Amino acid sequence: EYSHPVDIMGTKLKSPVDVICLFGRMQPNDIVDKVCKLELSRTAIVFLNGTLDLPGRRQITERFHREKSGQNPFLLIDWVLLLYLALHQKTERLPILLSCSLPYTSSFQPFVIKGSVPDEMFIGRKKELNQILDPNGPVIVYGGRQLGKTALLERAQSLSNHPQKKEYTVLIRAAEYSIEEMLVSAVVQELDIAGIHVSKSTTMRALCEELRAGYFSKKWLKLLVLIDEADTILDNFRTMEPAYKPIIPLSDLSRDTGNDFKFVFAGLHNVCRAAN
């Protein structure tokens, strides 16, 4: 749960943060010009050594939206807002700051039509999310199109990927993979990005053997592999002899590690068929 839905000032906040301090008496137009001339590449925080009345803030809004809309927005904090924030608890200040400052330089839209859902905007699905994160939970996520399967997996990855604890979660989008070698290659690539370095295996069994060795040598303590859009690859696995042969090493690795390793397949009809 997050206290505000603004990812650019939350999980997607860039580091370091640009902070601008303005001194002396300044007109609203001067404030906009000075900040925009810096051509900063991200949202900045501007401290004004003085006060700004409501007409002045509205003037900044009009000028920024009319002439500077292509620029990155900034959050303006004057003496009045600073004192107002000081009257609240530390945990309350950021949502209040955003509510009081964002409308004057940016018409921020937290909702997305397509693409990744920010953690701040992921709402509900607690039961399903906990089941995915549960080492003993189900390994199949089935649902119709546009029901939020990908967003669910992305949220699970965000919550469970802690490299500093040697706990890793990787997410593979397998829509374009039709054979075992392609999927294994994608898993190896994602593991390498996450920080688990393995050789370029061509079979799931070889990959799982290397991961098993890494687990018992304490290179990783927990690993969750999320495979999204898995219909095509699972349909291919179904026709093998024995059926779903590449999944057997994954199951063996889960059992051998006491479920410290877990895999999840998500998708449509072929995923449901695999579950049945």
PDB file of C-alpha atoms in Angstrom:
ATOM      1  CA  GLU A   1       0.000   0.000   0.000  1.00  0.00           C
ATOM      2  CA  TYR A   2       1.261   3.459  -0.915  1.00  0.00           C
ATOM      3  CA  SER A   3       0.194   6.814   0.460  1.00  0.00           C
ATOM      4  CA  HIS A   4      -0.054   8.458  -2.970  1.00  0.00           C
ATOM      5  CA  PRO A   5      -0.374   7.332  -6.628  1.00  0.00           C
ATOM      6  CA  VAL A   6       2.465   9.455  -8.067  1.00  0.00           C
ATOM      7  CA  ASP A   7       5.198   7.077  -9.206  1.00  0.00           C
ATOM      8  CA  ILE A   8       7.586   9.848 -10.358  1.00  0.00           C
ATOM      9  CA  MET A   9       7.818  10.902  -6.701  1.00  0.00           C
ATOM     10  CA  GLY A  10       7.749   7.341  -5.409  1.00  0.00           C
ATOM     11  CA  THR A  11       9.028   4.059  -6.848  1.00  0.00           C
ATOM     12  CA  LYS A  12      10.257   5.787 -10.047  1.00  0.00           C
ATOM     13  CA  LEU A  13      11.924   8.699  -8.279  1.00  0.00           C
ATOM     14  CA  LYS A  14      15.307   9.293  -9.858  1.00  0.00           C
ATOM     15  CA  SER A  15      18.427   9.645  -7.752  1.00  0.00           C
ATOM     16  CA  PRO A  16      19.848  12.108  -7.010  1.00  0.00           C
ATOM     17  CA  VAL A  17      16.915  14.522  -6.721  1.00  0.00           C
ATOM     18  CA  ASP A  18      17.340  17.974  -8.311  1.00  0.00           C
ATOM     19  CA  VAL A  19      16.756  20.728  -5.745  1.00  0.00           C
ATOM     20  CA  ILE A  20      16.703  24.419  -6.697  1.00  0.00           C
ATOM     21  CA  CYS A  21      16.887  27.272  -4.173  1.00  0.00           C
ATOM     22  CA  LEU A  22      15.629  30.700  -5.264  1.00  0.00           C
ATOM     23  CA  PHE A  23      16.468  33.825  -3.241  1.00  0.00           C
ATOM     24  CA  GLY A  24      15.180  37.389  -3.315  1.00  0.00           C
ATOM     25  CA  ARG A  25      11.847  38.807  -4.390  1.00  0.00           C
ATOM     26  CA  MET A  26      10.732  37.120  -7.589  1.00  0.00           C
ATOM     27  CA  GLN A  27       7.688  37.472  -9.810  1.00  0.00           C
ATOM     28  CA  PRO A  28       5.832  34.297 -10.819  1.00  0.00           C
ATOM     29  CA  ASN A  29       6.998  34.537 -14.439  1.00  0.00           C
ATOM     30  CA  ASP A  30      10.602  34.916 -13.282  1.00  0.00           C
ATOM     31  CA  ILE A  31      10.300  31.710 -11.242  1.00  0.00           C
ATOM     32  CA  VAL A  32       9.071  29.728 -14.249  1.00  0.00           C
ATOM     33  CA  ASP A  33      11.771  31.150 -16.523  1.00  0.00           C
ATOM     34  CA  LYS A  34      14.633  30.483 -14.102  1.00  0.00           C
ATOM     35  CA  VAL A  35      13.614  26.889 -13.456  1.00  0.00           C
ATOM     36  CA  CYS A  36      12.886  26.036 -17.088  1.00  0.00           C
ATOM     37  CA  LYS A  37      16.159  27.549 -18.329  1.00  0.00           C
ATOM     38  CA  LEU A  38      18.001  24.874 -16.335  1.00  0.00           C
ATOM     39  CA  GLU A  39      16.492  22.255 -18.711  1.00  0.00           C
ATOM     40  CA  LEU A  40      16.459  19.553 -16.052  1.00  0.00           C
ATOM     41  CA  SER A  41      15.761  16.010 -17.191  1.00  0.00           C
ATOM     42  CA  ARG A  42      13.429  15.102 -14.330  1.00  0.00           C
ATOM     43  CA  THR A  43      10.977  16.553 -11.837  1.00  0.00           C
ATOM     44  CA  ALA A  44      12.692  19.044  -9.515  1.00  0.00           C
ATOM     45  CA  ILE A  45      11.919  20.474  -6.095  1.00  0.00           C
ATOM     46  CA  VAL A  46      12.112  24.271  -5.896  1.00  0.00           C
ATOM     47  CA  PHE A  47      12.522  26.082  -2.559  1.00  0.00           C
ATOM     48  CA  LEU A  48      11.447  29.729  -2.670  1.00  0.00           C
ATOM     49  CA  ASN A  49      12.917  31.961   0.029  1.00  0.00           C
ATOM     50  CA  GLY A  50       9.697  33.896   0.426  1.00  0.00           C
ATOM     51  CA  THR A  51       5.953  33.591   0.061  1.00  0.00           C
ATOM     52  CA  LEU A  52       3.699  33.175  -2.941  1.00  0.00           C
ATOM     53  CA  ASP A  53       0.005  34.025  -2.843  1.00  0.00           C
ATOM     54  CA  LEU A  54      -2.735  32.109  -4.640  1.00  0.00           C
ATOM     55  CA  PRO A  55      -2.915  34.463  -7.665  1.00  0.00           C
ATOM     56  CA  GLY A  56       0.842  34.050  -8.037  1.00  0.00           C
ATOM     57  CA  ARG A  57       0.563  30.257  -8.040  1.00  0.00           C
ATOM     58  CA  ARG A  58      -2.203  30.430 -10.625  1.00  0.00           C
ATOM     59  CA  GLN A  59      -0.039  32.675 -12.770  1.00  0.00           C
ATOM     60  CA  ILE A  60       2.752  30.079 -12.614  1.00  0.00           C
ATOM     61  CA  THR A  61       0.251  27.396 -13.625  1.00  0.00           C
ATOM     62  CA  GLU A  62      -0.994  29.363 -16.620  1.00  0.00           C
ATOM     63  CA  ARG A  63       2.511  30.266 -17.810  1.00  0.00           C
ATOM     64  CA  PHE A  64       3.880  26.746 -17.412  1.00  0.00           C
ATOM     65  CA  HIS A  65       0.988  25.027 -19.181  1.00  0.00           C
ATOM     66  CA  ARG A  66       0.755  27.603 -21.970  1.00  0.00           C
ATOM     67  CA  GLU A  67       4.436  28.075 -22.810  1.00  0.00           C
ATOM     68  CA  LYS A  68       6.488  25.440 -20.990  1.00  0.00           C
ATOM     69  CA  SER A  69       4.398  22.289 -21.191  1.00  0.00           C
ATOM     70  CA  GLY A  70       7.255  20.420 -22.864  1.00  0.00           C
ATOM     71  CA  GLN A  71       9.493  21.019 -19.849  1.00  0.00           C
ATOM     72  CA  ASN A  72       9.745  18.728 -16.858  1.00  0.00           C
ATOM     73  CA  PRO A  73       7.471  19.898 -14.010  1.00  0.00           C
ATOM     74  CA  PHE A  74       8.688  21.146 -10.661  1.00  0.00           C
ATOM     75  CA  LEU A  75       7.269  21.214  -7.134  1.00  0.00           C
ATOM     76  CA  LEU A  76       7.364  24.703  -5.637  1.00  0.00           C
ATOM     77  CA  ILE A  77       7.717  25.034  -1.842  1.00  0.00           C
ATOM     78  CA  ASP A  78       7.488  28.495  -0.299  1.00  0.00           C
ATOM     79  CA  TRP A  79       7.464  29.547   3.354  1.00  0.00           C
ATOM     80  CA  VAL A  80       3.700  29.015   3.698  1.00  0.00           C
ATOM     81  CA  LEU A  81       3.750  25.454   2.328  1.00  0.00           C
ATOM     82  CA  LEU A  82       6.866  24.684   4.368  1.00  0.00           C
ATOM     83  CA  LEU A  83       5.129  25.722   7.583  1.00  0.00           C
ATOM     84  CA  TYR A  84       2.000  23.800   6.625  1.00  0.00           C
ATOM     85  CA  LEU A  85       4.040  20.631   6.068  1.00  0.00           C
ATOM     86  CA  ALA A  86       5.773  21.142   9.427  1.00  0.00           C
ATOM     87  CA  LEU A  87       2.384  20.933  11.151  1.00  0.00           C
ATOM     88  CA  HIS A  88       1.942  17.326  10.008  1.00  0.00           C
ATOM     89  CA  GLN A  89       3.634  14.046  10.845  1.00  0.00           C
ATOM     90  CA  LYS A  90       6.630  13.033   8.733  1.00  0.00           C
ATOM     91  CA  THR A  91       4.726  10.163   7.110  1.00  0.00           C
ATOM     92  CA  GLU A  92       1.936  12.537   6.014  1.00  0.00           C
ATOM     93  CA  ARG A  93       4.094  15.187   4.384  1.00  0.00           C
ATOM     94  CA  LEU A  94       4.804  13.748   0.932  1.00  0.00           C
ATOM     95  CA  PRO A  95       1.141  13.169  -0.061  1.00  0.00           C
ATOM     96  CA  ILE A  96       0.299  16.670   1.220  1.00  0.00           C
ATOM     97  CA  LEU A  97       3.218  18.192  -0.681  1.00  0.00           C
ATOM     98  CA  LEU A  98       2.076  16.520  -3.909  1.00  0.00           C
ATOM     99  CA  SER A  99      -1.548  17.569  -3.404  1.00  0.00           C
ATOM    100  CA  CYS A 100      -0.540  21.187  -2.818  1.00  0.00           C
ATOM    101  CA  SER A 101       2.166  21.564  -5.467  1.00  0.00           C
ATOM    102  CA  LEU A 102       1.614  19.198  -8.426  1.00  0.00           C
ATOM    103  CA  PRO A 103      -1.558  20.905  -9.729  1.00  0.00           C
ATOM    104  CA  TYR A 104       0.340  24.165 -10.264  1.00  0.00           C
ATOM    105  CA  THR A 105       2.958  22.853 -12.693  1.00  0.00           C
ATOM    106  CA  SER A 106       1.862  19.412 -13.866  1.00  0.00           C
ATOM    107  CA  SER A 107      -1.414  17.744 -14.769  1.00  0.00           C
ATOM    108  CA  PHE A 108      -0.107  14.382 -13.608  1.00  0.00           C
ATOM    109  CA  GLN A 109      -2.116  11.380 -14.799  1.00  0.00           C
ATOM    110  CA  PRO A 110      -1.446   8.261 -12.670  1.00  0.00           C
ATOM    111  CA  PHE A 111      -3.672   5.943 -14.736  1.00  0.00           C
ATOM    112  CA  VAL A 112      -2.183   4.041 -17.680  1.00  0.00           C
ATOM    113  CA  ILE A 113      -3.913   2.674 -20.764  1.00  0.00           C
ATOM    114  CA  LYS A 114      -1.140   0.224 -21.606  1.00  0.00           C
ATOM    115  CA  GLY A 115       2.304  -0.678 -20.342  1.00  0.00           C
ATOM    116  CA  SER A 116       3.467  -1.453 -16.824  1.00  0.00           C
ATOM    117  CA  VAL A 117       1.258  -0.535 -13.877  1.00  0.00           C
ATOM    118  CA  PRO A 118       3.207   1.444 -11.255  1.00  0.00           C
ATOM    119  CA  ASP A 119       3.343  -0.167  -7.830  1.00  0.00           C
ATOM    120  CA  GLU A 120       1.479   2.838  -6.444  1.00  0.00           C
ATOM    121  CA  MET A 121      -1.472   2.121  -8.745  1.00  0.00           C
ATOM    122  CA  PHE A 122      -1.736  -1.631  -8.111  1.00  0.00           C
ATOM    123  CA  ILE A 123      -4.940  -2.106  -6.125  1.00  0.00           C
ATOM    124  CA  GLY A 124      -6.594  -5.291  -4.901  1.00  0.00           C
ATOM    125  CA  ARG A 125      -5.800  -8.898  -5.870  1.00  0.00           C
ATOM    126  CA  LYS A 126      -4.231  -9.453  -2.442  1.00  0.00           C
ATOM    127  CA  LYS A 127      -5.291 -13.086  -2.247  1.00  0.00           C
ATOM    128  CA  GLU A 128      -3.886 -13.943  -5.679  1.00  0.00           C
ATOM    129  CA  LEU A 129      -0.710 -11.973  -4.995  1.00  0.00           C
ATOM    130  CA  ASN A 130      -0.100 -13.785  -1.715  1.00  0.00           C
ATOM    131  CA  GLN A 131      -0.666 -17.125  -3.435  1.00  0.00           C
ATOM    132  CA  ILE A 132       1.985 -16.331  -6.033  1.00  0.00           C
ATOM    133  CA  LEU A 133       4.449 -15.260  -3.344  1.00  0.00           C
ATOM    134  CA  ASP A 134       3.681 -18.306  -1.178  1.00  0.00           C
ATOM    135  CA  PRO A 135       6.394 -20.941  -1.776  1.00  0.00           C
ATOM    136  CA  ASN A 136       3.726 -23.615  -1.384  1.00  0.00           C
ATOM    137  CA  GLY A 137       1.162 -21.752  -3.479  1.00  0.00           C
ATOM    138  CA  PRO A 138      -0.120 -22.544  -6.987  1.00  0.00           C
ATOM    139  CA  VAL A 139       2.151 -22.385 -10.024  1.00  0.00           C
ATOM    140  CA  ILE A 140      -0.536 -21.583 -12.585  1.00  0.00           C
ATOM    141  CA  VAL A 141      -2.139 -18.157 -13.207  1.00  0.00           C
ATOM    142  CA  TYR A 142      -5.016 -18.457 -15.661  1.00  0.00           C
ATOM    143  CA  GLY A 143      -7.396 -15.750 -16.853  1.00  0.00           C
ATOM    144  CA  GLY A 144      -8.888 -14.085 -19.900  1.00  0.00           C
ATOM    145  CA  ARG A 145      -7.282 -11.253 -21.819  1.00  0.00           C
ATOM    146  CA  GLN A 146      -6.817  -7.865 -20.174  1.00  0.00           C
ATOM    147  CA  LEU A 147      -7.682  -9.127 -16.697  1.00  0.00           C
ATOM    148  CA  GLY A 148      -4.392  -8.004 -15.157  1.00  0.00           C
ATOM    149  CA  LYS A 149      -2.243 -11.140 -15.159  1.00  0.00           C
ATOM    150  CA  THR A 150       0.885  -9.262 -16.230  1.00  0.00           C
ATOM    151  CA  ALA A 151       0.309  -6.493 -13.690  1.00  0.00           C
ATOM    152  CA  LEU A 152      -0.106  -9.166 -11.012  1.00  0.00           C
ATOM    153  CA  LEU A 153       3.221 -10.791 -11.930  1.00  0.00           C
ATOM    154  CA  GLU A 154       5.002  -7.433 -12.095  1.00  0.00           C
ATOM    155  CA  ARG A 155       3.734  -6.575  -8.629  1.00  0.00           C
ATOM    156  CA  ALA A 156       4.892  -9.959  -7.317  1.00  0.00           C
ATOM    157  CA  GLN A 157       8.331  -9.312  -8.795  1.00  0.00           C
ATOM    158  CA  SER A 158       8.509  -5.873  -7.198  1.00  0.00           C
ATOM    159  CA  LEU A 159       7.629  -7.262  -3.757  1.00  0.00           C
ATOM    160  CA  SER A 160       9.880 -10.326  -3.771  1.00  0.00           C
ATOM    161  CA  ASN A 161      13.063  -9.294  -5.593  1.00  0.00           C
ATOM    162  CA  HIS A 162      15.671  -8.487  -2.920  1.00  0.00           C
ATOM    163  CA  PRO A 163      19.174  -9.069  -4.323  1.00  0.00           C
ATOM    164  CA  GLN A 164      20.772  -7.749  -1.123  1.00  0.00           C
ATOM    165  CA  LYS A 165      19.205 -10.722   0.692  1.00  0.00           C
ATOM    166  CA  LYS A 166      20.068 -13.131  -2.147  1.00  0.00           C
ATOM    167  CA  GLU A 167      16.345 -13.408  -2.892  1.00  0.00           C
ATOM    168  CA  TYR A 168      15.609 -13.007  -6.600  1.00  0.00           C
ATOM    169  CA  THR A 169      12.543 -12.827  -8.815  1.00  0.00           C
ATOM    170  CA  VAL A 170      12.699 -12.766 -12.613  1.00  0.00           C
ATOM    171  CA  LEU A 171       9.855 -12.182 -15.057  1.00  0.00           C
ATOM    172  CA  ILE A 172       9.977 -13.655 -18.562  1.00  0.00           C
ATOM    173  CA  ARG A 173       7.479 -12.730 -21.272  1.00  0.00           C
ATOM    174  CA  ALA A 174       7.287 -15.899 -23.332  1.00  0.00           C
ATOM    175  CA  ALA A 175       4.733 -14.970 -26.009  1.00  0.00           C
ATOM    176  CA  GLU A 176       7.271 -15.325 -28.840  1.00  0.00           C
ATOM    177  CA  TYR A 177       8.915 -18.533 -27.586  1.00  0.00           C
ATOM    178  CA  SER A 178       7.886 -21.828 -29.133  1.00  0.00           C
ATOM    179  CA  ILE A 179      10.643 -24.233 -28.108  1.00  0.00           C
ATOM    180  CA  GLU A 180      12.431 -25.133 -24.887  1.00  0.00           C
ATOM    181  CA  GLU A 181      15.790 -23.674 -25.955  1.00  0.00           C
ATOM    182  CA  MET A 182      14.288 -20.227 -26.540  1.00  0.00           C
ATOM    183  CA  LEU A 183      12.650 -20.159 -23.105  1.00  0.00           C
ATOM    184  CA  VAL A 184      15.794 -21.391 -21.358  1.00  0.00           C
ATOM    185  CA  SER A 185      17.850 -18.710 -23.098  1.00  0.00           C
ATOM    186  CA  ALA A 186      15.430 -16.009 -21.929  1.00  0.00           C
ATOM    187  CA  VAL A 187      15.510 -17.293 -18.345  1.00  0.00           C
ATOM    188  CA  VAL A 188      19.325 -17.327 -18.377  1.00  0.00           C
ATOM    189  CA  GLN A 189      19.374 -13.749 -19.656  1.00  0.00           C
ATOM    190  CA  GLU A 190      16.982 -12.503 -16.985  1.00  0.00           C
ATOM    191  CA  LEU A 191      18.880 -14.338 -14.253  1.00  0.00           C
ATOM    192  CA  ASP A 192      22.096 -12.672 -15.411  1.00  0.00           C
ATOM    193  CA  ILE A 193      20.455  -9.235 -15.259  1.00  0.00           C
ATOM    194  CA  ALA A 194      19.146  -9.999 -11.761  1.00  0.00           C
ATOM    195  CA  GLY A 195      22.592 -11.043 -10.518  1.00  0.00           C
ATOM    196  CA  ILE A 196      22.570 -14.834 -10.780  1.00  0.00           C
ATOM    197  CA  HIS A 197      25.194 -15.766 -13.353  1.00  0.00           C
ATOM    198  CA  VAL A 198      24.783 -19.153 -15.018  1.00  0.00           C
ATOM    199  CA  SER A 199      26.154 -20.668 -18.212  1.00  0.00           C
ATOM    200  CA  LYS A 200      24.151 -20.503 -21.413  1.00  0.00           C
ATOM    201  CA  SER A 201      22.275 -23.768 -21.093  1.00  0.00           C
ATOM    202  CA  THR A 202      20.055 -25.073 -23.873  1.00  0.00           C
ATOM    203  CA  THR A 203      17.862 -27.382 -21.795  1.00  0.00           C
ATOM    204  CA  MET A 204      15.800 -26.817 -18.679  1.00  0.00           C
ATOM    205  CA  ARG A 205      17.438 -29.787 -16.989  1.00  0.00           C
ATOM    206  CA  ALA A 206      20.945 -28.377 -17.450  1.00  0.00           C
ATOM    207  CA  LEU A 207      19.829 -24.965 -16.188  1.00  0.00           C
ATOM    208  CA  CYS A 208      18.159 -26.477 -13.118  1.00  0.00           C
ATOM    209  CA  GLU A 209      21.256 -28.532 -12.309  1.00  0.00           C
ATOM    210  CA  GLU A 210      23.354 -25.352 -12.303  1.00  0.00           C
ATOM    211  CA  LEU A 211      20.770 -23.508 -10.220  1.00  0.00           C
ATOM    212  CA  ARG A 212      20.716 -26.419  -7.763  1.00  0.00           C
ATOM    213  CA  ALA A 213      24.485 -26.157  -7.347  1.00  0.00           C
ATOM    214  CA  GLY A 214      24.165 -22.385  -6.858  1.00  0.00           C
ATOM    215  CA  TYR A 215      21.543 -22.866  -4.161  1.00  0.00           C
ATOM    216  CA  PHE A 216      23.592 -25.329  -2.117  1.00  0.00           C
ATOM    217  CA  SER A 217      26.665 -23.083  -2.430  1.00  0.00           C
ATOM    218  CA  LYS A 218      24.567 -20.160  -1.093  1.00  0.00           C
ATOM    219  CA  LYS A 219      24.759 -18.069  -4.281  1.00  0.00           C
ATOM    220  CA  TRP A 220      21.034 -17.557  -3.921  1.00  0.00           C
ATOM    221  CA  LEU A 221      18.616 -18.306  -1.100  1.00  0.00           C
ATOM    222  CA  LYS A 222      15.246 -17.839  -2.816  1.00  0.00           C
ATOM    223  CA  LEU A 223      14.325 -17.710  -6.475  1.00  0.00           C
ATOM    224  CA  LEU A 224      10.946 -17.082  -8.098  1.00  0.00           C
ATOM    225  CA  VAL A 225      10.692 -17.488 -11.883  1.00  0.00           C
ATOM    226  CA  LEU A 226       7.552 -15.941 -13.404  1.00  0.00           C
ATOM    227  CA  ILE A 227       6.766 -16.931 -16.994  1.00  0.00           C
ATOM    228  CA  ASP A 228       4.057 -14.760 -18.552  1.00  0.00           C
ATOM    229  CA  GLU A 229       2.152 -15.382 -21.814  1.00  0.00           C
ATOM    230  CA  ALA A 230       3.151 -19.022 -21.690  1.00  0.00           C
ATOM    231  CA  ASP A 231       0.436 -20.494 -23.935  1.00  0.00           C
ATOM    232  CA  THR A 232       2.584 -21.211 -26.994  1.00  0.00           C
ATOM    233  CA  ILE A 233       5.476 -22.730 -25.083  1.00  0.00           C
ATOM    234  CA  LEU A 234       3.184 -24.894 -22.923  1.00  0.00           C
ATOM    235  CA  ASP A 235       1.357 -26.163 -26.006  1.00  0.00           C
ATOM    236  CA  ASN A 236       4.740 -27.252 -27.348  1.00  0.00           C
ATOM    237  CA  PHE A 237       5.623 -28.924 -24.044  1.00  0.00           C
ATOM    238  CA  ARG A 238       2.299 -30.791 -24.120  1.00  0.00           C
ATOM    239  CA  THR A 239       3.216 -32.643 -27.306  1.00  0.00           C
ATOM    240  CA  MET A 240       6.548 -33.907 -25.960  1.00  0.00           C
ATOM    241  CA  GLU A 241       7.207 -37.410 -24.717  1.00  0.00           C
ATOM    242  CA  PRO A 242       6.677 -37.497 -21.822  1.00  0.00           C
ATOM    243  CA  ALA A 243       4.203 -34.611 -21.811  1.00  0.00           C
ATOM    244  CA  TYR A 244       5.512 -31.361 -20.322  1.00  0.00           C
ATOM    245  CA  LYS A 245       9.012 -32.867 -20.090  1.00  0.00           C
ATOM    246  CA  PRO A 246      10.862 -29.486 -19.497  1.00  0.00           C
ATOM    247  CA  ILE A 247       8.702 -28.767 -16.456  1.00  0.00           C
ATOM    248  CA  ILE A 248       9.876 -31.879 -14.617  1.00  0.00           C
ATOM    249  CA  PRO A 249      13.325 -30.397 -13.768  1.00  0.00           C
ATOM    250  CA  LEU A 250      11.583 -27.277 -12.424  1.00  0.00           C
ATOM    251  CA  SER A 251       9.436 -29.418 -10.130  1.00  0.00           C
ATOM    252  CA  ASP A 252      12.464 -31.414  -9.007  1.00  0.00           C
ATOM    253  CA  LEU A 253      14.372 -28.213  -8.182  1.00  0.00           C
ATOM    254  CA  SER A 254      11.434 -26.908  -6.136  1.00  0.00           C
ATOM    255  CA  ARG A 255      11.311 -30.137  -4.145  1.00  0.00           C
ATOM    256  CA  ASP A 256      15.093 -30.329  -3.641  1.00  0.00           C
ATOM    257  CA  THR A 257      15.276 -26.748  -2.314  1.00  0.00           C
ATOM    258  CA  GLY A 258      12.298 -27.071   0.036  1.00  0.00           C
ATOM    259  CA  ASN A 259      10.333 -24.728  -2.242  1.00  0.00           C
ATOM    260  CA  ASP A 260      12.937 -21.970  -1.967  1.00  0.00           C
ATOM    261  CA  PHE A 261      12.736 -22.202  -5.746  1.00  0.00           C
ATOM    262  CA  LYS A 262       9.330 -21.627  -7.314  1.00  0.00           C
ATOM    263  CA  PHE A 263       8.107 -21.193 -10.888  1.00  0.00           C
ATOM    264  CA  VAL A 264       4.795 -19.788 -12.138  1.00  0.00           C
ATOM    265  CA  PHE A 265       3.258 -20.036 -15.602  1.00  0.00           C
ATOM    266  CA  ALA A 266       0.638 -17.457 -16.580  1.00  0.00           C
ATOM    267  CA  GLY A 267      -1.548 -17.279 -19.659  1.00  0.00           C
ATOM    268  CA  LEU A 268      -4.793 -18.215 -21.373  1.00  0.00           C
ATOM    269  CA  HIS A 269      -6.270 -21.498 -22.598  1.00  0.00           C
ATOM    270  CA  ASN A 270      -3.151 -23.668 -22.884  1.00  0.00           C
ATOM    271  CA  VAL A 271      -2.156 -22.687 -19.373  1.00  0.00           C
ATOM    272  CA  CYS A 272      -5.563 -23.791 -18.135  1.00  0.00           C
ATOM    273  CA  ARG A 273      -5.164 -27.042 -20.082  1.00  0.00           C
ATOM    274  CA  ALA A 274      -1.777 -27.610 -18.413  1.00  0.00           C
ATOM    275  CA  ALA A 275      -3.364 -27.054 -15.002  1.00  0.00           C
ATOM    276  CA  ASN A 276      -6.035 -29.628 -15.748  1.00  0.00           C
TER     277      ASN A 276
END
